[in-house]
CSV table of C-alpha atoms and ligand atoms in Angstrom, one decimal:
chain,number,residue,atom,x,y,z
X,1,UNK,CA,-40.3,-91.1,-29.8
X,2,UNK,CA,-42.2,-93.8,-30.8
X,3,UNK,CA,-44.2,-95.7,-27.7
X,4,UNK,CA,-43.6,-98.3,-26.3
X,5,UNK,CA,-40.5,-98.0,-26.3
X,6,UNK,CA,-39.6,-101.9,-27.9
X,7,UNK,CA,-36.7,-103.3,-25.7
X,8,UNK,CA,-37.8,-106.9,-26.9
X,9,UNK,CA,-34.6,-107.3,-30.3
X,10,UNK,CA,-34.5,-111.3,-28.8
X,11,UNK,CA,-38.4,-112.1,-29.8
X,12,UNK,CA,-38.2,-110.6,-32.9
X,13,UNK,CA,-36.8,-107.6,-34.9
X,14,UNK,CA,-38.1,-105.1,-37.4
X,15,UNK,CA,-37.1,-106.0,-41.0
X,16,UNK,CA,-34.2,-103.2,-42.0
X,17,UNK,CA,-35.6,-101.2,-44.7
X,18,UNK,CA,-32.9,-102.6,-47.1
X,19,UNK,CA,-33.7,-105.7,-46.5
X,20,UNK,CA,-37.4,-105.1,-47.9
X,21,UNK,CA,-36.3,-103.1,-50.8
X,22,UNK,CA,-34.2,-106.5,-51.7
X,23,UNK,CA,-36.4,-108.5,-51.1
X,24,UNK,CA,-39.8,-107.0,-53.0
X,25,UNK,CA,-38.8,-107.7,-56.6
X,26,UNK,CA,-39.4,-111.4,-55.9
X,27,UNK,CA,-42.9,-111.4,-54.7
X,28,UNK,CA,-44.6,-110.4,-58.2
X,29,UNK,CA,-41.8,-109.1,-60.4
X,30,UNK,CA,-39.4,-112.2,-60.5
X,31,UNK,CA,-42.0,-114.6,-59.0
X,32,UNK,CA,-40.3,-117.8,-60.4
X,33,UNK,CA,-40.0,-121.1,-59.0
X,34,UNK,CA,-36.1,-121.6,-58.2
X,35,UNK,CA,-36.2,-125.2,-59.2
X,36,UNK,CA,-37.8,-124.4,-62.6
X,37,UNK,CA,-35.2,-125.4,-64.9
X,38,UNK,CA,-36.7,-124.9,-68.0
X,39,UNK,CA,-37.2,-121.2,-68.5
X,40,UNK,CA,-36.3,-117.4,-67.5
X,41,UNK,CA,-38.5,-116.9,-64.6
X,42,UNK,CA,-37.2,-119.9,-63.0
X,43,UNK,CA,-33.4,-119.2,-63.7
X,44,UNK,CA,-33.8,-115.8,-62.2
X,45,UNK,CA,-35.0,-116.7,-59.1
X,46,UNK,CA,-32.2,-119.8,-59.2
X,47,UNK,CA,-29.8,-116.9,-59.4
X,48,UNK,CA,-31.1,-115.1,-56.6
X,49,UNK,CA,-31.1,-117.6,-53.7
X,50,UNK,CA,-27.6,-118.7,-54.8
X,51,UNK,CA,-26.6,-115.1,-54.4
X,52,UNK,CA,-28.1,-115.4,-51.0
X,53,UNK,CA,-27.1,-118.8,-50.6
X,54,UNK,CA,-23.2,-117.1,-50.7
X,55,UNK,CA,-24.4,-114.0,-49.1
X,56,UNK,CA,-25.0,-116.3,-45.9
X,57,UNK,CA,-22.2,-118.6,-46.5
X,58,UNK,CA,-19.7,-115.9,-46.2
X,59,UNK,CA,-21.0,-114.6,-42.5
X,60,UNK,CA,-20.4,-117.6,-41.1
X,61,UNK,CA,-17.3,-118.7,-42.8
X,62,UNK,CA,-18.7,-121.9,-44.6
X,63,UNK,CA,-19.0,-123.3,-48.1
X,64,UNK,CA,-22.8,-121.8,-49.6
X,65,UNK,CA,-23.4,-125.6,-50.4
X,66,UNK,CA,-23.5,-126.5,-46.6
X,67,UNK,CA,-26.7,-123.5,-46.4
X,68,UNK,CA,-29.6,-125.9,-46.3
X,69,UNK,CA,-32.9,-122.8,-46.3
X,70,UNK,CA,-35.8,-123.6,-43.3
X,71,UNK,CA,-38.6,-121.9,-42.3
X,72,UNK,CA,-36.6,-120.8,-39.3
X,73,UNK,CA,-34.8,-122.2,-36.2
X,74,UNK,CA,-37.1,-124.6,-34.8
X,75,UNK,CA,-37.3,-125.8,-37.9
X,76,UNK,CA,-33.5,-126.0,-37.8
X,77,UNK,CA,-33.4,-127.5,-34.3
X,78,UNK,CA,-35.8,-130.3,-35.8
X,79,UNK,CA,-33.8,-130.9,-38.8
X,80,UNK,CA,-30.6,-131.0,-37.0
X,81,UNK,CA,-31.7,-133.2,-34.3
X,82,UNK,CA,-34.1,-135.6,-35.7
X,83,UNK,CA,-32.0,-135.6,-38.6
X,84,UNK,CA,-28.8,-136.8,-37.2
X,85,UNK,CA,-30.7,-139.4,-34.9
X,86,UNK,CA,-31.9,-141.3,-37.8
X,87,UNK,CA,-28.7,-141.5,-39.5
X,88,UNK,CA,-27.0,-142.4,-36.5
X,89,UNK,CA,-29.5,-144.2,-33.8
X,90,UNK,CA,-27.7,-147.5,-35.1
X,91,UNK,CA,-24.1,-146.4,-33.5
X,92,UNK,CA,-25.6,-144.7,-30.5
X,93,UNK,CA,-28.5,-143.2,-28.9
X,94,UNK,CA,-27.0,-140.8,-26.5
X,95,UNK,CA,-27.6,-137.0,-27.1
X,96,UNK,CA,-26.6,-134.4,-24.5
X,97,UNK,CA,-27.8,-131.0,-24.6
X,98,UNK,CA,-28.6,-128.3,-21.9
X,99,UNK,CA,-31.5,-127.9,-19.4
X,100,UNK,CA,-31.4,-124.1,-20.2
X,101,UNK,CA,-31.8,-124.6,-24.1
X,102,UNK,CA,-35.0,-123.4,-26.7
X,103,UNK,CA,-37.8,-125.3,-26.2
X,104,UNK,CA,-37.7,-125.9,-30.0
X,105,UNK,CA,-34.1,-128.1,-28.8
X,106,UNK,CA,-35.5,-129.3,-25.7
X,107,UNK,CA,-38.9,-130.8,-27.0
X,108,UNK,CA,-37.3,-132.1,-29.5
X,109,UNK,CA,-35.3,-134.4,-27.8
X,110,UNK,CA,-38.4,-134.9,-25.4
X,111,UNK,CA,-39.9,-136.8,-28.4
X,112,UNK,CA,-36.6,-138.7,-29.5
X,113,UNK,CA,-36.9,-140.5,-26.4
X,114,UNK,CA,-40.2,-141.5,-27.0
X,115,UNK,CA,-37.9,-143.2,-30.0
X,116,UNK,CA,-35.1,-144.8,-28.0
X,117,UNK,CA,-33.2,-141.6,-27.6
X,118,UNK,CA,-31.3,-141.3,-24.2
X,119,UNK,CA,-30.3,-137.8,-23.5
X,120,UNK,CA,-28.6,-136.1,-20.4
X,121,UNK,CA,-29.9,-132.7,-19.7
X,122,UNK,CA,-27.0,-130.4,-18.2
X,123,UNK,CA,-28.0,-128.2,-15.6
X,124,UNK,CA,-26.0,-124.6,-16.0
X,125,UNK,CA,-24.2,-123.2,-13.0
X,126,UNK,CA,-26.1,-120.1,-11.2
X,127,UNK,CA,-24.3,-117.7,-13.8
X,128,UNK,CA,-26.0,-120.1,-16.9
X,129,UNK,CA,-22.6,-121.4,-18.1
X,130,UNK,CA,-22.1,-124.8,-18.7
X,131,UNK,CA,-17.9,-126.2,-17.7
X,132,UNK,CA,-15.8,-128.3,-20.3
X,133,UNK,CA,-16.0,-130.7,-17.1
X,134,UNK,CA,-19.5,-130.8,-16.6
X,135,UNK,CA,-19.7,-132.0,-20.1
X,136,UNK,CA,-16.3,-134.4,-20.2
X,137,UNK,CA,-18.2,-136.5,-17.4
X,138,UNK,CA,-21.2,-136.9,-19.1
X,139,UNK,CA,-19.5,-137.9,-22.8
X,140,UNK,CA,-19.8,-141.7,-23.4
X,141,UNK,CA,-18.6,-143.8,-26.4
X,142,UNK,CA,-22.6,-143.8,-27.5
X,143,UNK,CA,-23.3,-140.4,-27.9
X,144,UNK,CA,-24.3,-139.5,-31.2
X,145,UNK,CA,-24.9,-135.5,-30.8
X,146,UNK,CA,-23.8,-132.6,-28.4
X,147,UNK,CA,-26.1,-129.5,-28.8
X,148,UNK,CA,-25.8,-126.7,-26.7
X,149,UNK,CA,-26.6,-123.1,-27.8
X,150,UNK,CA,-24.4,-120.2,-28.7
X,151,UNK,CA,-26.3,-117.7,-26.7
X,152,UNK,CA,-28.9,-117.9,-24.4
X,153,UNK,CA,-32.4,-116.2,-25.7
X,154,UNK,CA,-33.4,-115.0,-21.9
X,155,UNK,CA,-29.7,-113.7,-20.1
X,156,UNK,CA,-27.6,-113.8,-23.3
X,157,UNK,CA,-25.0,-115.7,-21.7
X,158,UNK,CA,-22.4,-117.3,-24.3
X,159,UNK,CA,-21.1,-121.0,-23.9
X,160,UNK,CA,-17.7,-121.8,-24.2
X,161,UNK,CA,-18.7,-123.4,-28.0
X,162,UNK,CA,-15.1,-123.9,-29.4
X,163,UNK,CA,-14.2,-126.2,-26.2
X,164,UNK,CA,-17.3,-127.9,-26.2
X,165,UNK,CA,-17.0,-129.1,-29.7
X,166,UNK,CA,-13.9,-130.1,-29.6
X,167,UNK,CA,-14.6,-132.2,-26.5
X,168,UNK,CA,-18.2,-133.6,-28.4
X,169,UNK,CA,-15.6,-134.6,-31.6
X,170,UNK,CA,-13.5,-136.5,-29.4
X,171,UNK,CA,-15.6,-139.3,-28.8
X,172,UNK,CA,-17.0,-138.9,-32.3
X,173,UNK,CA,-20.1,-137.2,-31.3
X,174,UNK,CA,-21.7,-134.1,-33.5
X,175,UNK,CA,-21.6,-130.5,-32.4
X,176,UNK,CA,-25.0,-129.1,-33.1
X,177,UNK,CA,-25.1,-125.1,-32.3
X,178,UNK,CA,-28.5,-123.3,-31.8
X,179,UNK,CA,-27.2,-120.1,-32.8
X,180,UNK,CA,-30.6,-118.2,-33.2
X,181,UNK,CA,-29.5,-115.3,-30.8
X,182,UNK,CA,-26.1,-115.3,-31.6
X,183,UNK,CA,-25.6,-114.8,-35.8
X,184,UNK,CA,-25.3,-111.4,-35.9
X,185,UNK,CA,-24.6,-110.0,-32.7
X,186,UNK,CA,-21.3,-111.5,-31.9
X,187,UNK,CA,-18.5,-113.2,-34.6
X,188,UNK,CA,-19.8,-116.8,-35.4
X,189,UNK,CA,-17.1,-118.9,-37.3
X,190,UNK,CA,-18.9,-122.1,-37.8
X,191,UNK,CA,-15.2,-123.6,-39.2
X,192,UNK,CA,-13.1,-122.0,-36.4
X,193,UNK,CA,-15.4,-122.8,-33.9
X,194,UNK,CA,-15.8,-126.4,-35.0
X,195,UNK,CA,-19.4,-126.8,-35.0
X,196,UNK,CA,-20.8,-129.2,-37.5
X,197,UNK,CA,-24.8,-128.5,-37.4
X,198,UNK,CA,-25.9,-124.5,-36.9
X,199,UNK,CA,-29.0,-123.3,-36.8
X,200,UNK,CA,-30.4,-119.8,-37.1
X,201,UNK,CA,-33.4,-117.2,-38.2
X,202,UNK,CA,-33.6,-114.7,-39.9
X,203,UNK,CA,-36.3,-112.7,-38.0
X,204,UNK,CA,-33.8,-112.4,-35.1
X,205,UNK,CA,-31.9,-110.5,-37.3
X,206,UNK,CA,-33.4,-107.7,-39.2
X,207,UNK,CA,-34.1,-110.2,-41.4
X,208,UNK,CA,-38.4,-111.6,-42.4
X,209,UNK,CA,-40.3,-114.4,-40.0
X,210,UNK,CA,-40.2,-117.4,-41.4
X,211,UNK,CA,-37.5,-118.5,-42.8
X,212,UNK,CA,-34.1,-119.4,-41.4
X,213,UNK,CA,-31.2,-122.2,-42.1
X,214,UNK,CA,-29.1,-125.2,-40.9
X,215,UNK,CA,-25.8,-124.9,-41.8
X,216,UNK,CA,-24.8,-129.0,-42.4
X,217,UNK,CA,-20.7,-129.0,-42.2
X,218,UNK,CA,-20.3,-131.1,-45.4
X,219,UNK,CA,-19.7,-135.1,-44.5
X,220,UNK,CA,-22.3,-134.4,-42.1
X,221,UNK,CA,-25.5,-136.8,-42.6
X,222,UNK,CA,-28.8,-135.9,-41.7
X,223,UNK,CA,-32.1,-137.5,-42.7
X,224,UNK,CA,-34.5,-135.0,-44.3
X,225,UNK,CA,-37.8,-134.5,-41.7
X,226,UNK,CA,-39.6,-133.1,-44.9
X,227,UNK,CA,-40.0,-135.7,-47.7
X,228,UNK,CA,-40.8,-134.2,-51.2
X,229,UNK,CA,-39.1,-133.1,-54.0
X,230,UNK,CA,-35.8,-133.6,-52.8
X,231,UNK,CA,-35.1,-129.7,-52.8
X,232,UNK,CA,-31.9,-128.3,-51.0
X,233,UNK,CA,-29.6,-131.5,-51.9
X,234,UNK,CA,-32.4,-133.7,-50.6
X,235,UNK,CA,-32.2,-132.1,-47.1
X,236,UNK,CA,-34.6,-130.5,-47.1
X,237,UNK,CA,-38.3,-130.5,-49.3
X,238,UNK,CA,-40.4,-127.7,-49.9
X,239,UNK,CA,-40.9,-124.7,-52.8
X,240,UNK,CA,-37.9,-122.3,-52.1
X,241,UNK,CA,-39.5,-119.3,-50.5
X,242,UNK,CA,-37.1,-116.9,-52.7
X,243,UNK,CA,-37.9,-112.9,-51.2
X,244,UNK,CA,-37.3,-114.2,-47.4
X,245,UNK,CA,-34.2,-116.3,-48.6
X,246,UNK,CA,-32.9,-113.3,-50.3
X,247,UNK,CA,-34.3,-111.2,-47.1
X,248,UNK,CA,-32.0,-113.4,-45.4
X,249,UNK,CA,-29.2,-113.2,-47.7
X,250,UNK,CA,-29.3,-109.6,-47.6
X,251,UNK,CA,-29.9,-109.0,-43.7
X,252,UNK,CA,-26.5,-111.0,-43.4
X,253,UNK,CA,-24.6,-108.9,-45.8
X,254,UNK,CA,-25.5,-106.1,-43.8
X,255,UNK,CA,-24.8,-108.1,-40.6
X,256,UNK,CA,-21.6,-108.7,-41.7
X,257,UNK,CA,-20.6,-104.6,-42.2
X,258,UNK,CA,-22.3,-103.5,-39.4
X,259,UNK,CA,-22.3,-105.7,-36.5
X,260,UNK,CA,-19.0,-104.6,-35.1
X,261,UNK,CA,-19.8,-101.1,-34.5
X,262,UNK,CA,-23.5,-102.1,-34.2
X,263,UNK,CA,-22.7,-104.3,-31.4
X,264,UNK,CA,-20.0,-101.5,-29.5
X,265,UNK,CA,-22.8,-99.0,-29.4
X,266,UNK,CA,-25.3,-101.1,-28.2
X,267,UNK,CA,-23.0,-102.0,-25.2
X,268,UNK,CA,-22.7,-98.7,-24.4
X,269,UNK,CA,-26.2,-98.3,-24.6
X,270,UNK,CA,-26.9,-101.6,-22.4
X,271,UNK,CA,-24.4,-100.8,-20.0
X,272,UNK,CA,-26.0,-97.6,-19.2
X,273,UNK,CA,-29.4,-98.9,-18.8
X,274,UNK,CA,-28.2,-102.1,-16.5
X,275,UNK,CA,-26.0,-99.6,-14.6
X,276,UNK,CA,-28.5,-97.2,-14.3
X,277,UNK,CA,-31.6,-99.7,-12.8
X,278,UNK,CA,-29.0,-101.4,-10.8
X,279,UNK,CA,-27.8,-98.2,-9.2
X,280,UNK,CA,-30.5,-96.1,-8.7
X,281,UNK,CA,-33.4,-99.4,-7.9
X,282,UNK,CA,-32.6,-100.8,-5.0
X,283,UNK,CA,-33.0,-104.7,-4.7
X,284,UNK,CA,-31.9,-105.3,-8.0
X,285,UNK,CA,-29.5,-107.9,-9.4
X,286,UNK,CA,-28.5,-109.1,-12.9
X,287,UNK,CA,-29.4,-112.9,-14.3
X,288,UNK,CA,-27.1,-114.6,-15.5
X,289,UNK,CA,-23.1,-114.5,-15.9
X,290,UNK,CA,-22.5,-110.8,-17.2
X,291,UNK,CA,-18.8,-111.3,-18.6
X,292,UNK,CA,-19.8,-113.4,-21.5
X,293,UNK,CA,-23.1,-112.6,-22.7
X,294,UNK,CA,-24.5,-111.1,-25.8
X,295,UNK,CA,-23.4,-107.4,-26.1
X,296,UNK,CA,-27.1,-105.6,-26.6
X,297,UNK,CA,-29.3,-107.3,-23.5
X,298,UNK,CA,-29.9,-107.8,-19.9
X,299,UNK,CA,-32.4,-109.5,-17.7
X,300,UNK,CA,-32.5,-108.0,-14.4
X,301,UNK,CA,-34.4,-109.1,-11.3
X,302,UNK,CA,-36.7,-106.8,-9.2
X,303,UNK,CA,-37.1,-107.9,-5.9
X,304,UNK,CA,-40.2,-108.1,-3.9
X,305,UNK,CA,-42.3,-106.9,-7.2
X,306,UNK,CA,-45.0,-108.4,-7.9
X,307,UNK,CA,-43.8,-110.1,-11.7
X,308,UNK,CA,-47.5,-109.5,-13.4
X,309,UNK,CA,-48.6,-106.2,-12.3
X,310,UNK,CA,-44.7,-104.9,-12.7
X,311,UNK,CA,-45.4,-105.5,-16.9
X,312,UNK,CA,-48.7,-104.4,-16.5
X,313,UNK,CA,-47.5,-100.9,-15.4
X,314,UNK,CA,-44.6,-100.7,-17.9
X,315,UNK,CA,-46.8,-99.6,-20.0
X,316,UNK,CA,-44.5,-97.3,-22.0
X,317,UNK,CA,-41.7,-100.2,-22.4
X,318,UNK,CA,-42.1,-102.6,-24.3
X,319,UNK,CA,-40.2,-106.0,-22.4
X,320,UNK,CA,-40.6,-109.3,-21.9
X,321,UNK,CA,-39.9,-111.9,-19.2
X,322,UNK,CA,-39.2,-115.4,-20.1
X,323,UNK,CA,-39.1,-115.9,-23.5
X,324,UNK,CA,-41.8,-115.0,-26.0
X,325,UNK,CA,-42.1,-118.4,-27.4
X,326,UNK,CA,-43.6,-119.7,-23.5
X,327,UNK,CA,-45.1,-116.4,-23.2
X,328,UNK,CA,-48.4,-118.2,-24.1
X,329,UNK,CA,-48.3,-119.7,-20.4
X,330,UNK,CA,-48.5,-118.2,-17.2
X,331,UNK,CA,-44.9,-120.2,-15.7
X,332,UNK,CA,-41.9,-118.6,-14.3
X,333,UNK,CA,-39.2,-118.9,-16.6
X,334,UNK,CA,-37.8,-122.8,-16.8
X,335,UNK,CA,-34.2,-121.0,-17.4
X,336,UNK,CA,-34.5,-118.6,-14.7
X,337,UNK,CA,-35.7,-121.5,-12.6
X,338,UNK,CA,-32.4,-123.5,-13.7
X,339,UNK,CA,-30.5,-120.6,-12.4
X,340,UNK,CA,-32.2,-121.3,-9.1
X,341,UNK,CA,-34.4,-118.4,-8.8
X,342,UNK,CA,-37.4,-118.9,-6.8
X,343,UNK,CA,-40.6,-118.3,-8.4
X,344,UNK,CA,-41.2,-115.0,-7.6
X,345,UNK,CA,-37.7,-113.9,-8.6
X,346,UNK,CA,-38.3,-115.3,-12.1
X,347,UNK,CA,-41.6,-113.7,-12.5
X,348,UNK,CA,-40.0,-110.6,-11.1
X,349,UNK,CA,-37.0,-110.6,-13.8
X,350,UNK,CA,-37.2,-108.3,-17.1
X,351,UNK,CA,-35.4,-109.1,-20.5
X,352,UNK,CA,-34.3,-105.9,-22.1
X,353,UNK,CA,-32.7,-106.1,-25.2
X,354,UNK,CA,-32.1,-103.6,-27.3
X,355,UNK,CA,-31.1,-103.5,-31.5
X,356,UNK,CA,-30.4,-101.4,-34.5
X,357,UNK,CA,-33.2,-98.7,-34.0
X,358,UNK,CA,-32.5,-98.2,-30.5
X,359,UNK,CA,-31.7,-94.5,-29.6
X,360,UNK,CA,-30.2,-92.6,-26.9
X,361,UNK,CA,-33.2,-91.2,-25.9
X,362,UNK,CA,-35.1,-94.3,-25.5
X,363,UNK,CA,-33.0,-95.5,-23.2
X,364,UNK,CA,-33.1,-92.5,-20.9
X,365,UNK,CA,-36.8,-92.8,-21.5
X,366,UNK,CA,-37.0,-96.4,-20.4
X,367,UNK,CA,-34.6,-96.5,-17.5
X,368,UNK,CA,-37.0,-93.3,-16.1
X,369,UNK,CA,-40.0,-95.4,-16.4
X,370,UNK,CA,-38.6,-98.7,-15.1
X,371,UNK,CA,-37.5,-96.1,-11.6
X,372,UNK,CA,-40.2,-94.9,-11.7
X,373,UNK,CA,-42.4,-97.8,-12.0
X,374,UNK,CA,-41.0,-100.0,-9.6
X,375,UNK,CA,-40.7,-97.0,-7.2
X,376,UNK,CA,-44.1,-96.3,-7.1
X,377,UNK,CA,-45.2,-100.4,-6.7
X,378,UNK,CA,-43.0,-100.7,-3.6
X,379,UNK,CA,-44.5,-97.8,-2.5
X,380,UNK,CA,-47.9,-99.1,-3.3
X,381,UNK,CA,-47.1,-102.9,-1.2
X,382,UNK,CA,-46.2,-100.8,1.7
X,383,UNK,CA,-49.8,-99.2,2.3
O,401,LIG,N1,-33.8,-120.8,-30.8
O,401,LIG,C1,-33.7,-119.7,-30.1
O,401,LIG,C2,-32.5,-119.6,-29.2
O,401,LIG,C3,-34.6,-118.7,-30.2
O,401,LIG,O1,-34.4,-117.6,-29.5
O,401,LIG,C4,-35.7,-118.9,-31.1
O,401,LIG,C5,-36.7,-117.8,-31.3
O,401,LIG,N2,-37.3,-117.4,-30.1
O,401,LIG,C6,-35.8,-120.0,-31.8
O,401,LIG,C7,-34.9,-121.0,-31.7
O,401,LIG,C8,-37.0,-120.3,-32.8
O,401,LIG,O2,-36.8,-119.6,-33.9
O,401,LIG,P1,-37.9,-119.4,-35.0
O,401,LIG,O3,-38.8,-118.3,-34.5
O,401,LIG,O4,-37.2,-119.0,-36.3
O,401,LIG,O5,-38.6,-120.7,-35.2
């Protein structure tokens, strides 16, 4: 068994073997540019990132000319958001989004309103979920954009999305869906679910970092962030980086076979673990709403730990709390906080999540070494 043991799928996770083989050809083999028109090399690579282009279309149930390629999900989030307040800051200015979302969502509307932008930040309910009510109040004639996330990146707690846009359309607002965590873990029907804007990454799953897409549901105007060459239908400028878009192509084609079972195991194997720490740690209590979440994960608080040295002695695990993209700072969670946690509590709380290479084993492994851990810190805080 390979150690740590990595319990951390939701920051990143490992590119599937398949996906490299796919994707190697097009570093030095086929290394065209995909908007050269004029010759073979740049045909080739044409061809392959419209087989990706479909490849991706076909997950999500959309048409492969609404796949607009990024350099990930904030750079989705961006698009999306700055995008469709440029295009329609003249009919409104009102955005609503929720104080649990990305920071890539959430600092991104912190700078719109530098720019006019008025936006109500919805505070979750102690479980994370957001109701239809909550966000029927807080709908007005002026707002432009609704964007609330498919699934939460620290408890994995999944929003009632279908409502919500239907709600957001009926004063003529946009749905906008970060659905980083949730594209390829649990169905995501951008059509049936009515969301207009989607964004996602690739690296989340099985996919290569940097690169990722907004899925724009056509009749949907957005200003381009990145001016240039007018590449992706003038949404979006830049060189085409061809192996991660047919990376991405690919790790969605497998996504698309596999997720079902994927995901059936994994709750097996998550349900075990929670089970197990809740059962045999005392003081222990699960974040977050645990009826609709994300199948693979589970953030779990330890009381009366001390947050810093409990990672500190995991050394065999590797976990996360918070998310890895504030792991730079030394703050409780802001989403854990939301959920009313005091500060300890939020320092105190793991994310587990587990993903395609996770085996049996490990997780008896892990869920021995988390007892055993906290065991011997309480233990430790009583001498
Ligand atoms: N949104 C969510 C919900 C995420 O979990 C992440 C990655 N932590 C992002 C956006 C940012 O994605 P990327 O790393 O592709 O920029």
């Amino acid at each position: 068994m390979r150690l740590p043991v990595y319990l951390d799928y939701n920051a990143t996770t490992p590119v599937d073997s398949r996906v490299l083989e796919t994707m190697l050809p097009w570093f030095s083999e086929h290394f065209g540019n995909a908007a050269s028109r004029t010759h073979l090399y740049g045909w080739t690579a044409e061809e392959a990132v419209t087989n990706a282009r479909k490849q991706v279309a076909k997950f999500l149930n959309v048409n492969p000319k609404e796949v607009v390629f990024t350099s990930g999900a904030t750079e989705a989030n961006n698009l999306a958001i700055k995008g469709l307040f440029e295009k329609k800051s003249v009919r409104g200015k009102h955005i609503i989004t929720v104080a649990t979302e990305h920071k890539a969502i959430l600092d991104t509307c912190h700078h719109l309103e530098e720019w006019g932008a008025e936006v109500t930040y919805l505070v979750p309910s102690s479980d994370g979920l957001i109701s239809l009510q909550q966000l029927a109040n807080v709908l007005r004639k002026d707002t432009i954009l609704v964007s609330v996330m498919y699934a939460n990146n620290e408890i994995g707690v999944i929003q009632p999305i279908r409502e919500m846009a239907t709600l957001a359309h009926s004063v003529g607002a946009v749905f906008h869906s970060d659905a980083t965590q949730a594209v390829g873990k649990v169905t995501v029907d951008m059509h049936s679910d009515g969301i207009d804007l989607l964004s996602l990454s690739a690296h989340k799953l099985y996919g290569p970092k940097g690169i990722g897409a907004l899925i724009v549901k056509q009749g949907i105007e957005i200003s381009q962030q990145l001016d240039g060459g007018g590449h992706e239908r003038g949404r979006r400028s830049g060189t085409l980086n061809v192996p991660g878009i047919v990376g991405l192509g690919k790790a969605c084609e497998i996504a698309q076979k596999e997720m079902k079972s994927e995901s059936e195991r994994l709750k097996l194997l998550r349900d075990r673990l929670e089970q197990g720490i809740l059962s045999q740690v005392p003081h222990t209590f699960v974040n977050g709403n645990i009826a609709a979440r994300l199948p693979h994960l589970t953030n779990i608080c330890f009381e009366d730990v001390d947050g810093e040295n409990l990672l500190l002695s995991l050394k065999d695990v590797a976990v996360s709390t918070g998310s890895a993209c504030t792991s730079a700072s030394v703050l409780p969670s802001y989403v854990l906080k939301v959920l009313g946690l005091t500060d300890d509590q939020a320092y105190a709380s793991l994310r587990l999540s587990l993903g395609r290479f996770t085996t049996d084993d490990e997780i008896t492994f892990a869920l021995q070494h988390i007892k055993e851990v906290v065991e011997q810190m309480r233990v430790g805080s009583l001498m």
